[in-house]
């Protein structure tokens, strides 16, 4: 019985942790890397703080190195309120798609509108973050890169298919585990209940037998 309770508690903790991870305030997810010419594309860039309770501010810079070029060019910046498109090649084609209404930026994603083949290359996202502690401030710089390829027609990559299959396998596996644990605990509880009933019945018969013997002894004495 105790083992069954422990299993159920373990299962509840696991489910709670899974929910907290899925619904957490921040989760770092890699950006897609294939855009379709003529459409919009989201350049994903997420950098989570190691300690969520620490207050922080951050500014964002996006750099771009076109295919065949050697150097990165500053193309975009955002400070929590104002965005600025620096490179004229991206004028009116970059929109902020990250954290809003906060200076504690953890999602620095942007949208590229009307993608062209010239947009293929490497994009670098830079977080200039200041962590505010009680008696001091600490500056950090986080960088992430996205290798973007522009194609004429959308194709579904192998990695996307594999990740989706693994997601469904994980969900099914968790459900099967839950079902097995529920069946095990049900049988354990049922067996414990039957044992308790048998023990109660044996105790009742013993008491009844003892009472009968006592009554017989009284009659003989009379």
PDB file of N, CA and C in Angstrom, residues 24 36 48 82 96 111-112 175 215 217:
ATOM      1  N   UNK A  24       6.366  27.313 -18.403  1.00  0.00           N
ATOM      2  CA  UNK A  24       7.301  28.224 -17.768  1.00  0.00           C
ATOM      3  C   UNK A  24       7.356  29.555 -18.479  1.00  0.00           C
ATOM      4  N   UNK A  36      10.864  30.986 -46.999  1.00  0.00           N
ATOM      5  CA  UNK A  36      10.349  30.911 -48.363  1.00  0.00           C
ATOM      6  C   UNK A  36      10.335  32.307 -48.959  1.00  0.00           C
ATOM      7  N   UNK A  48      17.176  32.839 -21.875  1.00  0.00           N
ATOM      8  CA  UNK A  48      16.542  32.880 -20.557  1.00  0.00           C
ATOM      9  C   UNK A  48      17.560  33.220 -19.469  1.00  0.00           C
ATOM     10  N   UNK A  82      11.986  51.315 -28.163  1.00  0.00           N
ATOM     11  CA  UNK A  82      12.198  51.818 -29.518  1.00  0.00           C
ATOM     12  C   UNK A  82      13.013  50.812 -30.324  1.00  0.00           C
ATOM     13  N   UNK A  96       9.573  43.794 -34.749  1.00  0.00           N
ATOM     14  CA  UNK A  96       9.832  43.132 -33.472  1.00  0.00           C
ATOM     15  C   UNK A  96       8.769  42.093 -33.185  1.00  0.00           C
ATOM     16  N   UNK A 111      10.577  39.496 -37.046  1.00  0.00           N
ATOM     17  CA  UNK A 111      10.004  39.025 -38.310  1.00  0.00           C
ATOM     18  C   UNK A 111      10.690  39.731 -39.470  1.00  0.00           C
ATOM     19  N   UNK A 112      11.070  38.962 -40.482  1.00  0.00           N
ATOM     20  CA  UNK A 112      11.553  39.543 -41.737  1.00  0.00           C
ATOM     21  C   UNK A 112      10.416  39.450 -42.742  1.00  0.00           C
ATOM     22  N   UNK A 175       1.343   8.415 -21.317  1.00  0.00           N
ATOM     23  CA  UNK A 175      -0.020   7.927 -21.077  1.00  0.00           C
ATOM     24  C   UNK A 175      -0.022   6.438 -20.742  1.00  0.00           C
ATOM     25  N   UNK A 215     -20.161 -18.852  26.866  1.00  0.00           N
ATOM     26  CA  UNK A 215     -21.555 -19.161  27.186  1.00  0.00           C
ATOM     27  C   UNK A 215     -21.707 -20.613  27.617  1.00  0.00           C
ATOM     28  N   UNK A 217     -19.446 -22.458  29.052  1.00  0.00           N
ATOM     29  CA  UNK A 217     -18.865 -22.614  30.385  1.00  0.00           C
ATOM     30  C   UNK A 217     -19.834 -22.144  31.457  1.00  0.00           C
TER      31      UNK A 217
END
